[in-house]
Coordinates of C-alpha atoms in Angstrom, one line a residue:
X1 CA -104.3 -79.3 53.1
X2 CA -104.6 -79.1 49.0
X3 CA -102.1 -80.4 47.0
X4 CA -101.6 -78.6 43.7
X5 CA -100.1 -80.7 40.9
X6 CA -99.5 -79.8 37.2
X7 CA -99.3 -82.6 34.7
X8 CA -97.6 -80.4 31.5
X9 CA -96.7 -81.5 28.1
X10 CA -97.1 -80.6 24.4
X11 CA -99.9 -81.6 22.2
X12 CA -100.9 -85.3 22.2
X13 CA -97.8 -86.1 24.8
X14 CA -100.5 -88.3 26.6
X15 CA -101.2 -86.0 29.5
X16 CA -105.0 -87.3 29.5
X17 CA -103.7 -91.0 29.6
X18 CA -101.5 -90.2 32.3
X19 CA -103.9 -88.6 34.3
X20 CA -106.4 -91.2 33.8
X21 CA -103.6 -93.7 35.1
X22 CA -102.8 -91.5 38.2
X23 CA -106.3 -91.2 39.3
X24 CA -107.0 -94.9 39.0
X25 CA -104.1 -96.1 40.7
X26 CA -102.5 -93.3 42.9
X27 CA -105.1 -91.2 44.4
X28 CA -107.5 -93.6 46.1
X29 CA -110.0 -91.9 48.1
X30 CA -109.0 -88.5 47.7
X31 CA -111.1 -86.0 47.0
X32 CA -109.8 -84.4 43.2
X33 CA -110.4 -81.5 41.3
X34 CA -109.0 -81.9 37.7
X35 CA -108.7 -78.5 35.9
X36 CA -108.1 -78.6 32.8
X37 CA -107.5 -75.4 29.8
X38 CA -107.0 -77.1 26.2
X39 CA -105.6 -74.9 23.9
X40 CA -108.6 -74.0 20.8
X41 CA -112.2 -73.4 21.1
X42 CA -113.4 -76.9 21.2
X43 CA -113.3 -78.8 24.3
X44 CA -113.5 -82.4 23.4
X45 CA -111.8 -84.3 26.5
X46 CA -114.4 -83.3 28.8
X47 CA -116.6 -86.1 29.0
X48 CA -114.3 -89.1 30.0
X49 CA -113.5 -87.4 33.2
X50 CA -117.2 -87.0 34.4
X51 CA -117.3 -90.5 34.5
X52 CA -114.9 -90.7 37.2
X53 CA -116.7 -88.7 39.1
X54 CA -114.0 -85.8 38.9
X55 CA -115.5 -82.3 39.3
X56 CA -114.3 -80.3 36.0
X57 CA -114.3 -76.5 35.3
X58 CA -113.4 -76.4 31.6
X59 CA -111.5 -72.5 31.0
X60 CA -112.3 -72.4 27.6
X61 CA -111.8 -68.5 27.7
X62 CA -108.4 -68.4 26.4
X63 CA -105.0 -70.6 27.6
X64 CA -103.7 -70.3 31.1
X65 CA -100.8 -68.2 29.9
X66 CA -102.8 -65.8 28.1
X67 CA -104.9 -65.0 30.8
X68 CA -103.2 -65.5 34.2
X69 CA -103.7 -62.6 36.5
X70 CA -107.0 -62.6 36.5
X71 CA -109.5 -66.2 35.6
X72 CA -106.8 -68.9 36.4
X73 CA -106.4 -67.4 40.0
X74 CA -110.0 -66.8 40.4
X75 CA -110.7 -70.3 39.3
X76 CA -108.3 -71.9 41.6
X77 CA -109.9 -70.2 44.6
X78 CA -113.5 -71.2 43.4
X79 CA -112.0 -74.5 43.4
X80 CA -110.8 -74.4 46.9
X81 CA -114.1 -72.5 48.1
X82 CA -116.7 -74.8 47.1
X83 CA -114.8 -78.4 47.4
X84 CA -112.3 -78.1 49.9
X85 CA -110.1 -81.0 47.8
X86 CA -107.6 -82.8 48.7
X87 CA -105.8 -82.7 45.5
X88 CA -106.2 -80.2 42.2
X89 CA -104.5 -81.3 39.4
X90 CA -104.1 -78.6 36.6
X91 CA -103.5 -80.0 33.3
X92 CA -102.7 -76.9 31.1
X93 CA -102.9 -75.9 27.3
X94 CA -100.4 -78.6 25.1
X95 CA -98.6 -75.1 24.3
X96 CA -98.5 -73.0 27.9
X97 CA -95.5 -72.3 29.4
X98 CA -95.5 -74.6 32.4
X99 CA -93.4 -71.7 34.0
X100 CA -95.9 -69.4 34.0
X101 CA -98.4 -72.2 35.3
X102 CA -96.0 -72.8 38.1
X103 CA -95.4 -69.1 38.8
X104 CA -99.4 -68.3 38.9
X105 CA -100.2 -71.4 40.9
X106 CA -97.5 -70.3 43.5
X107 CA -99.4 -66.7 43.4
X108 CA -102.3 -68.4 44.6
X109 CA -100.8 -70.5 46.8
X110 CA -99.5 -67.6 48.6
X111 CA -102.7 -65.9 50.0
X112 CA -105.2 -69.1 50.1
X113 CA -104.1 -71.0 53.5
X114 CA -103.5 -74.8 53.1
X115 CA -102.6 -74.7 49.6
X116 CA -99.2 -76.4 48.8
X117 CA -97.4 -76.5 45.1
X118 CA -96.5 -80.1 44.6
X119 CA -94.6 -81.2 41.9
X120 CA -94.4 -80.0 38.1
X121 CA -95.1 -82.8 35.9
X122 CA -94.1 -82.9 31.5
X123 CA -95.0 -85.5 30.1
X124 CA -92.9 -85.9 26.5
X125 CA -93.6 -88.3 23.7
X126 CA -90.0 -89.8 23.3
X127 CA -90.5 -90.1 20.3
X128 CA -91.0 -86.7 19.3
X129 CA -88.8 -84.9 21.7
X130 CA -86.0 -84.3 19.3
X131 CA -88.2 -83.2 16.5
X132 CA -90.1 -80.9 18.8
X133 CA -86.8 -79.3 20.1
X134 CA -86.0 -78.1 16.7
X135 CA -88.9 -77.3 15.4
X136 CA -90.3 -75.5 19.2
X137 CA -87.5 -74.6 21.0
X138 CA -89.0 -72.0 23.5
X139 CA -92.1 -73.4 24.5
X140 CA -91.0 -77.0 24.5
X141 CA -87.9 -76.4 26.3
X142 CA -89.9 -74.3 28.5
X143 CA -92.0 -77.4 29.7
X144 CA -88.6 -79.4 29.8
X145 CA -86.6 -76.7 32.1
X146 CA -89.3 -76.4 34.9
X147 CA -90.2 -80.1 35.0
X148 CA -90.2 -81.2 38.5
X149 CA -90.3 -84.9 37.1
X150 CA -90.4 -85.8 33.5
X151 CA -92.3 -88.8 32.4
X152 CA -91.6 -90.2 29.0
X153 CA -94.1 -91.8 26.7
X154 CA -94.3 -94.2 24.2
X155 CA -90.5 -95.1 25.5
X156 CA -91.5 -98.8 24.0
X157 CA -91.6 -97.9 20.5
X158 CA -87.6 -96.5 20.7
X159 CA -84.6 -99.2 20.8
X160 CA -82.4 -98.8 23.7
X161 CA -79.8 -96.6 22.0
X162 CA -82.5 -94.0 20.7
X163 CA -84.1 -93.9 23.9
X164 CA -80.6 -92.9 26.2
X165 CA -80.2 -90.3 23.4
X166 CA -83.6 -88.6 24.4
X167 CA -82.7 -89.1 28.0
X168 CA -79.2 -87.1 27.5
X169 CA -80.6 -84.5 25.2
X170 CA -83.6 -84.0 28.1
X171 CA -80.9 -84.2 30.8
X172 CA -79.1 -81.4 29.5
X173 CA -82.1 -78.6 29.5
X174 CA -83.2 -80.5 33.2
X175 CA -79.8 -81.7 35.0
X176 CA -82.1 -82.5 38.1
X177 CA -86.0 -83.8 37.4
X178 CA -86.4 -87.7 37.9
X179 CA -86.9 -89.1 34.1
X180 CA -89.5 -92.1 33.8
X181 CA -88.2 -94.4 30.7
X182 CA -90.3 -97.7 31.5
X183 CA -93.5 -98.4 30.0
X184 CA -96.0 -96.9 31.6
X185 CA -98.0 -100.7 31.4
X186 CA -95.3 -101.9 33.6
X187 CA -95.4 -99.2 36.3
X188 CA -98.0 -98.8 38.9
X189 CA -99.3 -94.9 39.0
X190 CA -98.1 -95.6 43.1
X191 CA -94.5 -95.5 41.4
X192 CA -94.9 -92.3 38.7
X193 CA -96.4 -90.6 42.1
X194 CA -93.3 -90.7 44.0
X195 CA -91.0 -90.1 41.2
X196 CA -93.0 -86.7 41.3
X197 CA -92.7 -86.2 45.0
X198 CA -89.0 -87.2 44.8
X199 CA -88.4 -84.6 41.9
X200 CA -90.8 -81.9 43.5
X201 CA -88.7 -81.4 46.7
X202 CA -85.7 -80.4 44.2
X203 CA -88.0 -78.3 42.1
X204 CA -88.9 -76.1 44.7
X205 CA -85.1 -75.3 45.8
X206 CA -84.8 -74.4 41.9
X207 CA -87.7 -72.3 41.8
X208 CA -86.4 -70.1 44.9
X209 CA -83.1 -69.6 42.8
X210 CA -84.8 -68.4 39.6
X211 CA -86.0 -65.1 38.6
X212 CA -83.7 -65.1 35.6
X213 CA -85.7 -65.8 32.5
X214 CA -84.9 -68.8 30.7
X215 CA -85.4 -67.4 27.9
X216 CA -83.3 -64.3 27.2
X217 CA -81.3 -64.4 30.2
X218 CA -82.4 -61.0 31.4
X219 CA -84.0 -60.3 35.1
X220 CA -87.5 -59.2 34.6
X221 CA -91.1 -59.1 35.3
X222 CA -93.1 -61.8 33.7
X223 CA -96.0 -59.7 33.9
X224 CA -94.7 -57.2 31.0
X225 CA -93.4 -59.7 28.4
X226 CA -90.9 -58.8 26.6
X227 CA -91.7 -58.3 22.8
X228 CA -89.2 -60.7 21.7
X229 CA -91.1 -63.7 23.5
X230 CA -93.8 -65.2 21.2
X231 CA -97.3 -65.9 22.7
X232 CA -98.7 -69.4 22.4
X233 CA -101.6 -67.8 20.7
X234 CA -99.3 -65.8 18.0
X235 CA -97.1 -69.2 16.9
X236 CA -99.7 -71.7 17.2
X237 CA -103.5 -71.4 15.9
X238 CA -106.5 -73.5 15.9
X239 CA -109.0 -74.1 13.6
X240 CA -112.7 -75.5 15.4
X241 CA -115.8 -76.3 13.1
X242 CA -118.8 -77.8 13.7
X243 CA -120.0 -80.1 11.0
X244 CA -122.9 -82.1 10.6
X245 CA -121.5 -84.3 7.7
X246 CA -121.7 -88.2 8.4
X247 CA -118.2 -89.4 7.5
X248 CA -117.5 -93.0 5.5
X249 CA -115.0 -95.2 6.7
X250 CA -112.8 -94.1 3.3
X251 CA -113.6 -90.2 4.3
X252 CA -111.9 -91.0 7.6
X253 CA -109.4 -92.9 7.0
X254 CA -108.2 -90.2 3.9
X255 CA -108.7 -87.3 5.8
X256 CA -106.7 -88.9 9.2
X257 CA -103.6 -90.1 6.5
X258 CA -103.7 -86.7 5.1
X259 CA -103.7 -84.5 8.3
X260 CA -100.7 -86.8 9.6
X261 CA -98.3 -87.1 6.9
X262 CA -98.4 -84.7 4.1
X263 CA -97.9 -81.0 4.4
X264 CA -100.8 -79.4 2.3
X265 CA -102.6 -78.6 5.8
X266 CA -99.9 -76.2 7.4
X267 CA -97.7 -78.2 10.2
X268 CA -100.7 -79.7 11.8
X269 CA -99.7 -80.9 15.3
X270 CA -102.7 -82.2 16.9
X271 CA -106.1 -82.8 15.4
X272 CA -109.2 -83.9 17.3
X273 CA -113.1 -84.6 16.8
X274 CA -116.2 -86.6 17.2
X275 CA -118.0 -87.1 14.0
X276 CA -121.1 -88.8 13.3
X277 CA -120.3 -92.0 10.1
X278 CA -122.8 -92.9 7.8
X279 CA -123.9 -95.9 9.6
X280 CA -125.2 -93.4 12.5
X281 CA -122.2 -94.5 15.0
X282 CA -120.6 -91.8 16.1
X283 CA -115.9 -92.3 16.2
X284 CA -114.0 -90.0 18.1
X285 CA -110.6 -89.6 16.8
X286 CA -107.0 -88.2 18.0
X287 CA -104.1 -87.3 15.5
X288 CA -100.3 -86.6 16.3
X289 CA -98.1 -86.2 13.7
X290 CA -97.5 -89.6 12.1
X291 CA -99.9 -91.2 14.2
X292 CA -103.7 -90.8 14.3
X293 CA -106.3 -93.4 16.6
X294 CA -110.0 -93.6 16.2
X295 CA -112.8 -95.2 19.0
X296 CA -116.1 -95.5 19.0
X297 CA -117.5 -92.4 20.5
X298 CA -121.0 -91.1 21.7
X299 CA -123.4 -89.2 20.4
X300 CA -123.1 -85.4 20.6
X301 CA -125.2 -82.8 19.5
X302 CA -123.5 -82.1 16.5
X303 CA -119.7 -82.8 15.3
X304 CA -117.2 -81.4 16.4
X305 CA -114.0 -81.1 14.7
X306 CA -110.1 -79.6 15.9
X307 CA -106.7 -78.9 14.1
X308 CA -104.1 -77.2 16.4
X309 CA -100.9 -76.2 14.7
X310 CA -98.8 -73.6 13.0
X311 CA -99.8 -72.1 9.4
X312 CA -102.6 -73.8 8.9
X313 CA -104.6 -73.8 5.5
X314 CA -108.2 -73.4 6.6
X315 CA -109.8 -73.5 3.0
X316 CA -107.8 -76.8 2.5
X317 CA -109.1 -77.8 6.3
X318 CA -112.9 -77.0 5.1
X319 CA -112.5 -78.7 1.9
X320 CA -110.9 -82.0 3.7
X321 CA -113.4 -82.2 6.4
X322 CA -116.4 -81.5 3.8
X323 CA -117.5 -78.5 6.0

Protein backbone atom coordinates (compact mmCIF):
# COMPACT_ATOMS: atom_id res chain seq x y z
CA UNK A 1 0.00 0.00 0.00
CA UNK A 2 1.20 3.79 -0.82
CA UNK A 3 0.44 6.34 1.37
CA UNK A 4 -0.13 9.76 -0.20
CA UNK A 5 0.57 12.79 2.00
CA UNK A 6 0.48 16.56 1.14
CA UNK A 7 2.51 18.81 3.31
CA UNK A 8 0.71 22.52 2.04
CA UNK A 9 1.51 25.98 3.03
CA UNK A 10 2.29 29.44 1.63
CA UNK A 11 5.56 30.80 0.67
CA UNK A 12 8.40 30.28 3.21
CA UNK A 13 5.78 28.65 5.83
CA UNK A 14 8.65 26.04 6.47
CA UNK A 15 7.22 23.12 4.45
CA UNK A 16 10.92 22.08 3.49
CA UNK A 17 11.99 22.21 7.32
CA UNK A 18 9.11 20.21 8.13
CA UNK A 19 9.57 17.73 5.70
CA UNK A 20 13.17 17.38 6.49
CA UNK A 21 11.99 16.76 10.24
CA UNK A 22 9.35 14.15 9.22
CA UNK A 23 11.70 12.09 7.17
CA UNK A 24 14.39 12.04 9.87
CA UNK A 25 12.28 11.14 12.62
CA UNK A 26 8.90 9.67 11.44
CA UNK A 27 9.41 7.52 8.42
CA UNK A 28 12.25 5.12 9.34
CA UNK A 29 12.78 2.65 6.77
CA UNK A 30 10.16 3.41 4.46
CA UNK A 31 10.70 3.67 1.13
CA UNK A 32 9.70 7.77 0.10
CA UNK A 33 9.08 9.53 -2.88
CA UNK A 34 9.01 13.30 -2.22
CA UNK A 35 7.43 15.26 -5.05
CA UNK A 36 7.73 18.48 -4.97
CA UNK A 37 6.30 21.63 -7.68
CA UNK A 38 7.71 25.19 -6.43
CA UNK A 39 5.99 27.89 -7.78
CA UNK A 40 8.63 30.03 -10.47
CA UNK A 41 11.07 28.79 -12.91
CA UNK A 42 13.91 28.24 -10.68
CA UNK A 43 14.13 25.17 -8.64
CA UNK A 44 16.51 25.81 -5.88
CA UNK A 45 15.45 23.24 -3.04
CA UNK A 46 16.34 20.37 -4.97
CA UNK A 47 19.62 19.45 -3.82
CA UNK A 48 19.15 19.01 -0.02
CA UNK A 49 16.80 16.19 -0.59
CA UNK A 50 19.25 14.06 -2.81
CA UNK A 51 21.27 13.78 0.04
CA UNK A 52 18.74 11.81 1.82
CA UNK A 53 18.55 9.56 -0.60
CA UNK A 54 14.89 10.65 -1.50
CA UNK A 55 14.01 10.05 -5.22
CA UNK A 56 12.81 13.60 -6.63
CA UNK A 57 10.84 14.47 -9.86
CA UNK A 58 11.06 18.27 -9.87
CA UNK A 59 7.46 19.50 -12.17
CA UNK A 60 8.93 22.60 -13.07
CA UNK A 61 6.34 22.84 -16.01
CA UNK A 62 3.94 24.92 -14.46
CA UNK A 63 2.17 24.68 -10.65
CA UNK A 64 0.09 21.68 -9.72
CA UNK A 65 -3.07 23.66 -10.06
CA UNK A 66 -2.38 24.99 -13.27
CA UNK A 67 -1.89 21.82 -14.82
CA UNK A 68 -3.78 19.02 -13.04
CA UNK A 69 -5.50 16.78 -15.47
CA UNK A 70 -2.90 15.87 -17.28
CA UNK A 71 1.28 15.95 -15.77
CA UNK A 72 0.45 15.81 -11.97
CA UNK A 73 -1.68 12.46 -12.56
CA UNK A 74 0.73 11.12 -14.99
CA UNK A 75 3.58 11.86 -12.58
CA UNK A 76 1.97 10.22 -9.71
CA UNK A 77 1.52 6.96 -11.53
CA UNK A 78 5.24 7.08 -12.89
CA UNK A 79 5.90 7.33 -9.31
CA UNK A 80 3.97 4.39 -8.36
CA UNK A 81 5.24 2.37 -11.54
CA UNK A 82 8.83 2.53 -11.15
CA UNK A 83 9.26 2.64 -7.12
CA UNK A 84 6.44 0.86 -5.70
CA UNK A 85 6.91 3.34 -2.35
CA UNK A 86 5.63 3.08 0.58
CA UNK A 87 5.00 6.72 1.08
CA UNK A 88 4.71 9.87 -1.59
CA UNK A 89 4.75 12.94 -0.09
CA UNK A 90 3.60 15.87 -2.44
CA UNK A 91 4.74 19.21 -1.31
CA UNK A 92 2.90 21.63 -3.71
CA UNK A 93 3.52 25.33 -5.04
CA UNK A 94 3.63 27.94 -1.74
CA UNK A 95 0.38 29.42 -3.77
CA UNK A 96 -1.78 26.01 -5.01
CA UNK A 97 -4.91 25.45 -3.76
CA UNK A 98 -4.38 22.46 -1.56
CA UNK A 99 -8.03 21.67 -2.61
CA UNK A 100 -7.31 21.02 -5.91
CA UNK A 101 -4.17 19.02 -4.78
CA UNK A 102 -6.39 16.97 -2.58
CA UNK A 103 -9.12 16.55 -5.26
CA UNK A 104 -6.38 15.38 -8.12
CA UNK A 105 -4.58 13.12 -5.72
CA UNK A 106 -7.95 11.49 -4.93
CA UNK A 107 -8.46 11.14 -8.93
CA UNK A 108 -5.47 9.18 -8.92
CA UNK A 109 -6.03 7.34 -6.13
CA UNK A 110 -9.19 6.08 -7.60
CA UNK A 111 -7.94 4.02 -10.63
CA UNK A 112 -4.20 3.02 -9.27
CA UNK A 113 -4.87 -0.04 -6.71
CA UNK A 114 -3.13 0.39 -3.33
CA UNK A 115 -3.01 4.01 -3.28
CA UNK A 116 -4.61 5.67 -0.15
CA UNK A 117 -4.95 9.64 0.49
CA UNK A 118 -3.57 10.19 3.95
CA UNK A 119 -3.83 13.33 5.57
CA UNK A 120 -3.65 17.02 4.25
CA UNK A 121 -1.01 18.88 5.93
CA UNK A 122 -0.62 23.30 6.02
CA UNK A 123 1.88 24.31 7.54
CA UNK A 124 1.36 28.35 8.63
CA UNK A 125 3.94 30.68 9.89
CA UNK A 126 2.03 32.01 13.02
CA UNK A 127 3.31 34.74 12.66
CA UNK A 128 2.09 35.74 9.39
CA UNK A 129 -1.24 34.16 9.46
CA UNK A 130 -3.24 37.24 10.17
CA UNK A 131 -1.39 39.41 7.74
CA UNK A 132 -1.71 36.78 5.10
CA UNK A 133 -5.55 36.45 5.71
CA UNK A 134 -5.95 40.02 4.74
CA UNK A 135 -3.81 40.45 2.27
CA UNK A 136 -4.61 36.51 0.51
CA UNK A 137 -7.77 35.56 1.50
CA UNK A 138 -8.71 32.87 -1.25
CA UNK A 139 -5.69 31.04 -1.62
CA UNK A 140 -4.62 31.15 2.06
CA UNK A 141 -7.85 30.36 3.42
CA UNK A 142 -7.99 27.80 0.85
CA UNK A 143 -4.91 25.88 2.39
CA UNK A 144 -6.49 26.68 5.95
CA UNK A 145 -10.15 25.12 5.01
CA UNK A 146 -8.90 21.71 3.62
CA UNK A 147 -6.15 21.20 6.16
CA UNK A 148 -6.45 17.80 7.56
CA UNK A 149 -3.93 18.95 10.38
CA UNK A 150 -2.48 22.30 10.63
CA UNK A 151 0.94 22.71 12.02
CA UNK A 152 2.06 26.14 13.21
CA UNK A 153 5.49 27.53 12.84
CA UNK A 154 7.62 29.75 14.42
CA UNK A 155 4.80 29.59 17.43
CA UNK A 156 7.97 30.55 19.77
CA UNK A 157 8.49 33.93 18.53
CA UNK A 158 4.50 34.84 19.61
CA UNK A 159 3.59 35.54 23.51
CA UNK A 160 0.88 33.32 24.66
CA UNK A 161 -1.91 35.80 24.07
CA UNK A 162 -0.98 36.40 20.31
CA UNK A 163 -0.54 32.92 19.76
CA UNK A 164 -4.52 31.68 21.04
CA UNK A 165 -5.53 34.64 18.82
CA UNK A 166 -4.02 32.78 15.61
CA UNK A 167 -5.34 29.54 16.95
CA UNK A 168 -9.08 31.03 17.17
CA UNK A 169 -8.89 33.01 13.98
CA UNK A 170 -7.48 29.46 12.23
CA UNK A 171 -10.17 27.56 14.24
CA UNK A 172 -12.80 29.45 12.71
CA UNK A 173 -12.06 28.71 8.77
CA UNK A 174 -11.09 24.77 10.18
CA UNK A 175 -13.56 24.00 13.21
CA UNK A 176 -11.99 20.33 12.99
CA UNK A 177 -8.06 19.84 11.90
CA UNK A 178 -5.66 19.07 14.91
CA UNK A 179 -3.54 22.49 15.41
CA UNK A 180 0.27 21.92 16.42
CA UNK A 181 1.25 25.19 18.65
CA UNK A 182 4.55 23.75 20.39
CA UNK A 183 7.83 24.30 19.02
CA UNK A 184 8.60 22.12 16.66
CA UNK A 185 12.33 21.56 18.71
CA UNK A 186 10.33 20.11 21.39
CA UNK A 187 8.29 17.64 19.41
CA UNK A 188 9.37 14.43 18.00
CA UNK A 189 8.24 14.17 14.10
CA UNK A 190 6.65 10.49 15.74
CA UNK A 191 4.14 13.20 17.41
CA UNK A 192 3.41 15.82 14.27
CA UNK A 193 2.81 12.18 12.37
CA UNK A 194 -0.05 11.15 14.42
CA UNK A 195 -1.55 14.58 14.84
CA UNK A 196 -1.94 14.06 10.90
CA UNK A 197 -3.28 10.61 11.06
CA UNK A 198 -5.64 11.75 13.97
CA UNK A 199 -6.76 14.87 11.76
CA UNK A 200 -6.85 12.79 8.37
CA UNK A 201 -9.62 10.32 9.46
CA UNK A 202 -11.90 13.60 10.02
CA UNK A 203 -10.67 15.04 6.71
CA UNK A 204 -11.90 12.38 4.74
CA UNK A 205 -15.59 12.42 6.31
CA UNK A 206 -15.30 16.26 5.22
CA UNK A 207 -14.23 15.66 1.92
CA UNK A 208 -17.21 13.18 1.15
CA UNK A 209 -19.64 16.06 2.30
CA UNK A 210 -18.10 18.73 -0.07
CA UNK A 211 -18.67 19.54 -3.53
CA UNK A 212 -19.77 23.08 -2.68
CA UNK A 213 -16.99 25.47 -3.52
CA UNK A 214 -15.53 27.23 -0.75
CA UNK A 215 -15.24 29.83 -2.52
CA UNK A 216 -18.41 31.26 -4.10
CA UNK A 217 -20.74 28.98 -2.51
CA UNK A 218 -22.02 27.62 -5.81
CA UNK A 219 -22.07 23.69 -6.85
CA UNK A 220 -19.81 23.24 -9.76
CA UNK A 221 -17.15 21.55 -11.64
CA UNK A 222 -13.70 22.40 -10.73
CA UNK A 223 -12.67 21.57 -14.02
CA UNK A 224 -14.28 24.77 -15.68
CA UNK A 225 -13.27 27.53 -13.27
CA UNK A 226 -15.33 29.96 -12.84
CA UNK A 227 -14.00 33.48 -14.17
CA UNK A 228 -14.39 35.14 -10.92
CA UNK A 229 -11.61 32.70 -9.24
CA UNK A 230 -8.08 34.13 -9.71
CA UNK A 231 -5.26 31.62 -10.85
CA UNK A 232 -2.20 31.43 -8.75
CA UNK A 233 -0.36 32.38 -11.82
CA UNK A 234 -2.59 35.65 -12.63
CA UNK A 235 -2.14 37.17 -8.70
CA UNK A 236 1.23 35.98 -7.98
CA UNK A 237 4.31 36.26 -10.48
CA UNK A 238 7.90 35.40 -10.35
CA UNK A 239 10.84 36.80 -11.47
CA UNK A 240 14.03 34.05 -12.13
CA UNK A 241 17.58 35.37 -13.44
CA UNK A 242 20.59 33.92 -13.72
CA UNK A 243 23.45 36.07 -12.81
CA UNK A 244 27.01 35.59 -12.74
CA UNK A 245 27.82 38.63 -10.50
CA UNK A 246 29.97 37.70 -7.30
CA UNK A 247 28.15 39.54 -4.52
CA UNK A 248 30.11 41.42 -1.35
CA UNK A 249 29.00 40.86 2.00
CA UNK A 250 27.56 44.81 1.87
CA UNK A 251 25.70 43.79 -1.70
CA UNK A 252 23.99 41.06 0.27
CA UNK A 253 23.19 42.25 3.14
CA UNK A 254 21.52 45.72 1.19
CA UNK A 255 19.86 43.79 -1.30
CA UNK A 256 18.27 41.06 1.51
CA UNK A 257 17.21 44.44 3.90
CA UNK A 258 15.77 45.87 0.90
CA UNK A 259 13.76 42.95 -0.57
CA UNK A 260 12.32 42.37 3.09
CA UNK A 261 11.25 45.61 4.35
CA UNK A 262 10.71 48.38 1.94
CA UNK A 263 8.16 48.42 -0.74
CA UNK A 264 10.12 49.66 -3.94
CA UNK A 265 10.17 45.90 -5.19
CA UNK A 266 6.33 45.18 -5.48
CA UNK A 267 4.99 43.05 -2.36
CA UNK A 268 7.77 40.59 -2.47
CA UNK A 269 6.77 37.51 -0.55
CA UNK A 270 9.48 34.99 -0.93
CA UNK A 271 12.89 35.51 -2.43
CA UNK A 272 15.41 32.79 -3.03
CA UNK A 273 19.04 32.20 -4.60
CA UNK A 274 22.55 30.86 -4.60
CA UNK A 275 25.10 33.38 -5.54
CA UNK A 276 28.60 33.20 -5.88
CA UNK A 277 30.55 36.26 -3.23
CA UNK A 278 33.68 37.78 -4.06
CA UNK A 279 35.76 35.57 -1.97
CA UNK A 280 34.61 32.64 -4.39
CA UNK A 281 32.24 30.97 -1.60
CA UNK A 282 29.21 30.49 -2.86
CA UNK A 283 25.70 31.65 0.21
CA UNK A 284 22.43 30.41 -0.47
CA UNK A 285 19.90 32.66 0.90
CA UNK A 286 15.90 32.56 1.80
CA UNK A 287 13.79 35.81 2.29
CA UNK A 288 10.10 36.05 3.95
CA UNK A 289 8.87 39.19 4.50
CA UNK A 290 10.63 40.80 7.46
CA UNK A 291 12.94 38.02 7.77
CA UNK A 292 15.69 36.83 5.34
CA UNK A 293 18.65 33.87 6.39
CA UNK A 294 21.69 33.17 4.45
CA UNK A 295 24.18 29.63 4.54
CA UNK A 296 26.94 28.74 3.10
CA UNK A 297 25.96 27.04 -0.13
CA UNK A 298 27.71 24.99 -2.98
CA UNK A 299 28.91 25.71 -5.98
CA UNK A 300 26.47 25.73 -8.91
CA UNK A 301 26.99 26.33 -12.34
CA UNK A 302 25.98 29.73 -12.40
CA UNK A 303 23.67 31.90 -9.89
CA UNK A 304 20.71 31.59 -9.57
CA UNK A 305 18.34 34.12 -8.30
CA UNK A 306 14.12 34.11 -7.27
CA UNK A 307 11.52 36.79 -6.17
CA UNK A 308 7.95 35.36 -5.95
CA UNK A 309 5.23 37.95 -5.23
CA UNK A 310 2.62 40.18 -6.43
CA UNK A 311 3.47 43.49 -8.61
CA UNK A 312 6.72 43.09 -8.77
CA UNK A 313 9.18 45.81 -10.23
CA UNK A 314 11.52 43.83 -12.46
CA UNK A 315 13.76 46.81 -13.70
CA UNK A 316 14.12 47.69 -9.86
CA UNK A 317 14.76 43.69 -9.28
CA UNK A 318 17.60 43.83 -12.21
CA UNK A 319 19.11 46.94 -10.92
CA UNK A 320 19.18 45.50 -7.16
CA UNK A 321 20.58 42.19 -8.05
CA UNK A 322 23.26 43.87 -10.48
CA UNK A 323 21.89 41.64 -13.35
Amino acid sequence: MTKVNVISGFLGAGKTTLIKKLLAEAFPGEKLVLIENEFGEISIDGGFLKESGVQISEMSAGCICCSLVGDFGKALEQVMDQFHPDRILIEPSGVGKLSDVVRAVQGVAERIPGMVLGCAVTVADATKCKVYMKNFGEFYDNQIVHAGAIILSRTQKLSEEKLAEVAALLREKNPQAPIVTTAWDQLTGGQLLAAMEEGNTLARELLDEEEVCPVCGCHHDHDHEHHHHHHADEVFTSWGRETAHKYTEEELDFLLKALAETEGYGTVLRAKGIIQMTDGSWKQFDLVPGESETREGQPDYTGRVCVIGTDLKEDSLQTLFHI
